[in-house]
Amino acid sequence: MTQPNSDHDPGISGLIEENTLAIDQLVNLLNILPAECYRQSSGVKKPQAIGKHVRHIIDHYTALLSASSRPGALLDYENRHRELVLETDRRAGRDRLIGIAHQLRDQWREGCEGELAMLHNSAGAQQVVSTSVERELVFLASHTIHHMAIIGMLAEQAGMEVSSDFGVHPSTLRYLEKQAEGLARSA
């Protein structure tokens, strides 16, 4: 599967935009989030912290960016760096996310070519699966937004005000917009 190598590839640019919008939204929350809220654990049986979710998001983007920049490298979401400083230092997490957004915009500025090979562990058996940068950007957008929804709940539990569209998938926002337009027309 070869994609055109062009500045006008709406597929890759739209996917990058969707990912960077989510990242930018998360960065904006981290800019106002108190440092102690970033590290605060919630939950008894399975403690959750905003910082852990941010680090998890970063690990996934880092895996894709790394694998796609080295010909023949395997994309492996399970073999992550898990830098603990990203879980405890809000500024480190924010700065890494800003860097990832820049790298996403720069790495595929002129489109992307070819397939990626991804290492997948299914029931303890590893297999190599064919994928593409585009497919992985679709996955990462949904993955990021899913974790942002959890981050939003944790921030609200800590007393922060979170935007109503934070952690909401663009498809859901489009659906809600259509619903509101339908109500406005029927009124």
JSON list of C-alpha atoms in Angstrom, two decimals, residues 23-146:
[
{"chain": "A", "resi": 23, "resn": "ILE", "atom": "CA", "xyz": [-2.73, 16.53, 22.02]},
{"chain": "A", "resi": 24, "resn": "ASP", "atom": "CA", "xyz": [-3.13, 20.32, 22.04]},
{"chain": "A", "resi": 25, "resn": "GLN", "atom": "CA", "xyz": [-6.31, 19.99, 24.08]},
{"chain": "A", "resi": 26, "resn": "LEU", "atom": "CA", "xyz": [-4.46, 17.81, 26.59]},
{"chain": "A", "resi": 27, "resn": "VAL", "atom": "CA", "xyz": [-1.52, 20.26, 26.71]},
{"chain": "A", "resi": 28, "resn": "ASN", "atom": "CA", "xyz": [-3.96, 23.09, 27.46]},
{"chain": "A", "resi": 29, "resn": "LEU", "atom": "CA", "xyz": [-5.36, 21.16, 30.42]},
{"chain": "A", "resi": 30, "resn": "LEU", "atom": "CA", "xyz": [-1.85, 20.36, 31.68]},
{"chain": "A", "resi": 31, "resn": "ASN", "atom": "CA", "xyz": [-0.95, 24.06, 31.50]},
{"chain": "A", "resi": 32, "resn": "ILE", "atom": "CA", "xyz": [-3.57, 24.88, 34.16]},
{"chain": "A", "resi": 33, "resn": "LEU", "atom": "CA", "xyz": [-3.50, 21.64, 36.13]},
{"chain": "A", "resi": 34, "resn": "PRO", "atom": "CA", "xyz": [-1.86, 21.90, 39.56]},
{"chain": "A", "resi": 35, "resn": "ALA", "atom": "CA", "xyz": [1.24, 19.70, 39.84]},
{"chain": "A", "resi": 36, "resn": "GLU", "atom": "CA", "xyz": [-0.19, 17.76, 42.80]},
{"chain": "A", "resi": 37, "resn": "CYS", "atom": "CA", "xyz": [-3.33, 16.97, 40.78]},
{"chain": "A", "resi": 38, "resn": "TYR", "atom": "CA", "xyz": [-1.15, 15.47, 38.04]},
{"chain": "A", "resi": 39, "resn": "ARG", "atom": "CA", "xyz": [0.34, 12.95, 40.50]},
{"chain": "A", "resi": 40, "resn": "GLN", "atom": "CA", "xyz": [-2.73, 12.41, 42.71]},
{"chain": "A", "resi": 41, "resn": "SER", "atom": "CA", "xyz": [-3.91, 8.80, 42.86]},
{"chain": "A", "resi": 42, "resn": "SER", "atom": "CA", "xyz": [-7.61, 7.96, 42.77]},
{"chain": "A", "resi": 43, "resn": "GLY", "atom": "CA", "xyz": [-9.25, 4.59, 43.21]},
{"chain": "A", "resi": 44, "resn": "VAL", "atom": "CA", "xyz": [-8.70, 1.87, 45.77]},
{"chain": "A", "resi": 45, "resn": "LYS", "atom": "CA", "xyz": [-8.20, -1.36, 43.86]},
{"chain": "A", "resi": 46, "resn": "LYS", "atom": "CA", "xyz": [-6.53, 0.07, 40.77]},
{"chain": "A", "resi": 47, "resn": "PRO", "atom": "CA", "xyz": [-5.05, 3.49, 41.50]},
{"chain": "A", "resi": 48, "resn": "GLN", "atom": "CA", "xyz": [-5.35, 5.94, 38.62]},
{"chain": "A", "resi": 49, "resn": "ALA", "atom": "CA", "xyz": [-3.39, 9.15, 38.16]},
{"chain": "A", "resi": 50, "resn": "ILE", "atom": "CA", "xyz": [-3.50, 11.72, 35.39]},
{"chain": "A", "resi": 51, "resn": "GLY", "atom": "CA", "xyz": [0.27, 11.45, 35.02]},
{"chain": "A", "resi": 52, "resn": "LYS", "atom": "CA", "xyz": [0.08, 7.71, 34.37]},
{"chain": "A", "resi": 53, "resn": "HIS", "atom": "CA", "xyz": [-2.43, 8.25, 31.57]},
{"chain": "A", "resi": 54, "resn": "VAL", "atom": "CA", "xyz": [-0.31, 11.03, 30.04]},
{"chain": "A", "resi": 55, "resn": "ARG", "atom": "CA", "xyz": [2.77, 8.82, 30.12]},
{"chain": "A", "resi": 56, "resn": "HIS", "atom": "CA", "xyz": [0.80, 5.98, 28.53]},
{"chain": "A", "resi": 57, "resn": "ILE", "atom": "CA", "xyz": [-0.36, 8.25, 25.69]},
{"chain": "A", "resi": 58, "resn": "ILE", "atom": "CA", "xyz": [3.22, 9.49, 25.15]},
{"chain": "A", "resi": 59, "resn": "ASP", "atom": "CA", "xyz": [4.56, 5.92, 25.07]},
{"chain": "A", "resi": 60, "resn": "HIS", "atom": "CA", "xyz": [2.19, 4.98, 22.27]},
{"chain": "A", "resi": 61, "resn": "TYR", "atom": "CA", "xyz": [3.02, 7.98, 20.09]},
{"chain": "A", "resi": 62, "resn": "THR", "atom": "CA", "xyz": [6.72, 7.44, 20.74]},
{"chain": "A", "resi": 63, "resn": "ALA", "atom": "CA", "xyz": [6.43, 3.82, 19.59]},
{"chain": "A", "resi": 64, "resn": "LEU", "atom": "CA", "xyz": [4.83, 4.82, 16.28]},
{"chain": "A", "resi": 65, "resn": "LEU", "atom": "CA", "xyz": [7.19, 7.72, 15.63]},
{"chain": "A", "resi": 66, "resn": "SER", "atom": "CA", "xyz": [10.21, 5.57, 16.39]},
{"chain": "A", "resi": 67, "resn": "ALA", "atom": "CA", "xyz": [9.15, 2.55, 14.31]},
{"chain": "A", "resi": 68, "resn": "SER", "atom": "CA", "xyz": [8.08, 4.63, 11.33]},
{"chain": "A", "resi": 69, "resn": "SER", "atom": "CA", "xyz": [11.35, 6.56, 11.22]},
{"chain": "A", "resi": 70, "resn": "ARG", "atom": "CA", "xyz": [13.53, 3.43, 10.97]},
{"chain": "A", "resi": 71, "resn": "PRO", "atom": "CA", "xyz": [13.08, 1.27, 7.86]},
{"chain": "A", "resi": 72, "resn": "GLY", "atom": "CA", "xyz": [12.32, -2.32, 8.78]},
{"chain": "A", "resi": 73, "resn": "ALA", "atom": "CA", "xyz": [11.63, -1.57, 12.45]},
{"chain": "A", "resi": 74, "resn": "LEU", "atom": "CA", "xyz": [8.71, -3.31, 14.12]},
{"chain": "A", "resi": 75, "resn": "LEU", "atom": "CA", "xyz": [6.03, -1.21, 15.79]},
{"chain": "A", "resi": 76, "resn": "ASP", "atom": "CA", "xyz": [5.62, -2.66, 19.26]},
{"chain": "A", "resi": 77, "resn": "TYR", "atom": "CA", "xyz": [3.17, -0.96, 21.63]},
{"chain": "A", "resi": 78, "resn": "GLU", "atom": "CA", "xyz": [3.98, -3.42, 24.44]},
{"chain": "A", "resi": 79, "resn": "ASN", "atom": "CA", "xyz": [7.69, -2.66, 24.53]},
{"chain": "A", "resi": 80, "resn": "ARG", "atom": "CA", "xyz": [7.37, 0.89, 25.85]},
{"chain": "A", "resi": 81, "resn": "HIS", "atom": "CA", "xyz": [9.92, 3.04, 27.66]},
{"chain": "A", "resi": 82, "resn": "ARG", "atom": "CA", "xyz": [7.62, 3.91, 30.58]},
{"chain": "A", "resi": 83, "resn": "GLU", "atom": "CA", "xyz": [9.64, 6.93, 31.74]},
{"chain": "A", "resi": 84, "resn": "LEU", "atom": "CA", "xyz": [8.42, 7.46, 35.29]},
{"chain": "A", "resi": 85, "resn": "VAL", "atom": "CA", "xyz": [9.30, 11.17, 35.23]},
{"chain": "A", "resi": 86, "resn": "LEU", "atom": "CA", "xyz": [6.47, 11.60, 32.71]},
{"chain": "A", "resi": 87, "resn": "GLU", "atom": "CA", "xyz": [4.05, 10.25, 35.34]},
{"chain": "A", "resi": 88, "resn": "THR", "atom": "CA", "xyz": [5.18, 12.58, 38.11]},
{"chain": "A", "resi": 89, "resn": "ASP", "atom": "CA", "xyz": [6.34, 15.79, 36.41]},
{"chain": "A", "resi": 90, "resn": "ARG", "atom": "CA", "xyz": [3.49, 17.64, 34.72]},
{"chain": "A", "resi": 91, "resn": "ARG", "atom": "CA", "xyz": [5.85, 19.94, 32.83]},
{"chain": "A", "resi": 92, "resn": "ALA", "atom": "CA", "xyz": [7.87, 17.00, 31.50]},
{"chain": "A", "resi": 93, "resn": "GLY", "atom": "CA", "xyz": [4.67, 15.34, 30.26]},
{"chain": "A", "resi": 94, "resn": "ARG", "atom": "CA", "xyz": [3.40, 18.57, 28.72]},
{"chain": "A", "resi": 95, "resn": "ASP", "atom": "CA", "xyz": [6.73, 19.31, 27.03]},
{"chain": "A", "resi": 96, "resn": "ARG", "atom": "CA", "xyz": [6.97, 15.80, 25.61]},
{"chain": "A", "resi": 97, "resn": "LEU", "atom": "CA", "xyz": [3.42, 16.08, 24.22]},
{"chain": "A", "resi": 98, "resn": "ILE", "atom": "CA", "xyz": [4.31, 19.40, 22.56]},
{"chain": "A", "resi": 99, "resn": "GLY", "atom": "CA", "xyz": [7.34, 17.72, 21.01]},
{"chain": "A", "resi": 100, "resn": "ILE", "atom": "CA", "xyz": [5.24, 14.82, 19.76]},
{"chain": "A", "resi": 101, "resn": "ALA", "atom": "CA", "xyz": [2.74, 17.19, 18.12]},
{"chain": "A", "resi": 102, "resn": "HIS", "atom": "CA", "xyz": [5.60, 18.96, 16.32]},
{"chain": "A", "resi": 103, "resn": "GLN", "atom": "CA", "xyz": [7.12, 15.65, 15.28]},
{"chain": "A", "resi": 104, "resn": "LEU", "atom": "CA", "xyz": [3.79, 14.40, 13.92]},
{"chain": "A", "resi": 105, "resn": "ARG", "atom": "CA", "xyz": [3.46, 17.53, 11.80]},
{"chain": "A", "resi": 106, "resn": "ASP", "atom": "CA", "xyz": [7.08, 17.35, 10.58]},
{"chain": "A", "resi": 107, "resn": "GLN", "atom": "CA", "xyz": [7.57, 13.62, 10.03]},
{"chain": "A", "resi": 108, "resn": "TRP", "atom": "CA", "xyz": [4.76, 13.22, 7.50]},
{"chain": "A", "resi": 109, "resn": "ARG", "atom": "CA", "xyz": [4.67, 16.75, 6.09]},
{"chain": "A", "resi": 110, "resn": "GLU", "atom": "CA", "xyz": [5.05, 15.30, 2.60]},
{"chain": "A", "resi": 111, "resn": "GLY", "atom": "CA", "xyz": [2.88, 12.23, 3.14]},
{"chain": "A", "resi": 112, "resn": "CYS", "atom": "CA", "xyz": [4.02, 8.73, 3.97]},
{"chain": "A", "resi": 113, "resn": "GLU", "atom": "CA", "xyz": [4.81, 5.62, 2.03]},
{"chain": "A", "resi": 114, "resn": "GLY", "atom": "CA", "xyz": [4.58, 1.91, 2.54]},
{"chain": "A", "resi": 115, "resn": "GLU", "atom": "CA", "xyz": [3.39, -0.41, 5.22]},
{"chain": "A", "resi": 116, "resn": "LEU", "atom": "CA", "xyz": [4.51, -0.89, 8.77]},
{"chain": "A", "resi": 117, "resn": "ALA", "atom": "CA", "xyz": [4.96, -4.19, 10.52]},
{"chain": "A", "resi": 118, "resn": "MET", "atom": "CA", "xyz": [3.58, -4.36, 14.03]},
{"chain": "A", "resi": 119, "resn": "LEU", "atom": "CA", "xyz": [4.46, -6.93, 16.66]},
{"chain": "A", "resi": 120, "resn": "HIS", "atom": "CA", "xyz": [1.29, -8.08, 18.37]},
{"chain": "A", "resi": 121, "resn": "ASN", "atom": "CA", "xyz": [1.02, -10.36, 21.39]},
{"chain": "A", "resi": 122, "resn": "SER", "atom": "CA", "xyz": [-2.19, -12.36, 21.31]},
{"chain": "A", "resi": 123, "resn": "ALA", "atom": "CA", "xyz": [-2.76, -14.82, 24.16]},
{"chain": "A", "resi": 124, "resn": "GLY", "atom": "CA", "xyz": [0.99, -15.02, 24.77]},
{"chain": "A", "resi": 125, "resn": "ALA", "atom": "CA", "xyz": [1.86, -15.72, 21.13]},
{"chain": "A", "resi": 126, "resn": "GLN", "atom": "CA", "xyz": [3.64, -13.02, 19.19]},
{"chain": "A", "resi": 127, "resn": "GLN", "atom": "CA", "xyz": [2.81, -12.39, 15.58]},
{"chain": "A", "resi": 128, "resn": "VAL", "atom": "CA", "xyz": [3.74, -9.74, 13.05]},
{"chain": "A", "resi": 129, "resn": "VAL", "atom": "CA", "xyz": [0.77, -7.88, 11.61]},
{"chain": "A", "resi": 130, "resn": "SER", "atom": "CA", "xyz": [0.77, -5.54, 8.62]},
{"chain": "A", "resi": 131, "resn": "THR", "atom": "CA", "xyz": [-0.47, -2.03, 9.28]},
{"chain": "A", "resi": 132, "resn": "SER", "atom": "CA", "xyz": [0.15, 1.51, 8.07]},
{"chain": "A", "resi": 133, "resn": "VAL", "atom": "CA", "xyz": [0.94, 4.91, 9.51]},
{"chain": "A", "resi": 134, "resn": "GLU", "atom": "CA", "xyz": [-2.57, 6.02, 8.62]},
{"chain": "A", "resi": 135, "resn": "ARG", "atom": "CA", "xyz": [-4.19, 3.10, 10.43]},
{"chain": "A", "resi": 136, "resn": "GLU", "atom": "CA", "xyz": [-2.04, 3.68, 13.49]},
{"chain": "A", "resi": 137, "resn": "LEU", "atom": "CA", "xyz": [-2.87, 7.40, 13.53]},
{"chain": "A", "resi": 138, "resn": "VAL", "atom": "CA", "xyz": [-6.56, 6.43, 13.53]},
{"chain": "A", "resi": 139, "resn": "PHE", "atom": "CA", "xyz": [-5.89, 4.11, 16.46]},
{"chain": "A", "resi": 140, "resn": "LEU", "atom": "CA", "xyz": [-3.80, 6.69, 18.34]},
{"chain": "A", "resi": 141, "resn": "ALA", "atom": "CA", "xyz": [-6.45, 9.41, 17.98]},
{"chain": "A", "resi": 142, "resn": "SER", "atom": "CA", "xyz": [-9.10, 7.13, 19.51]},
{"chain": "A", "resi": 143, "resn": "HIS", "atom": "CA", "xyz": [-6.68, 5.80, 22.12]},
{"chain": "A", "resi": 144, "resn": "THR", "atom": "CA", "xyz": [-5.64, 9.31, 23.16]},
{"chain": "A", "resi": 145, "resn": "ILE", "atom": "CA", "xyz": [-9.20, 10.58, 23.36]},
{"chain": "A", "resi": 146, "resn": "HIS", "atom": "CA", "xyz": [-10.23, 7.53, 25.42]}
]
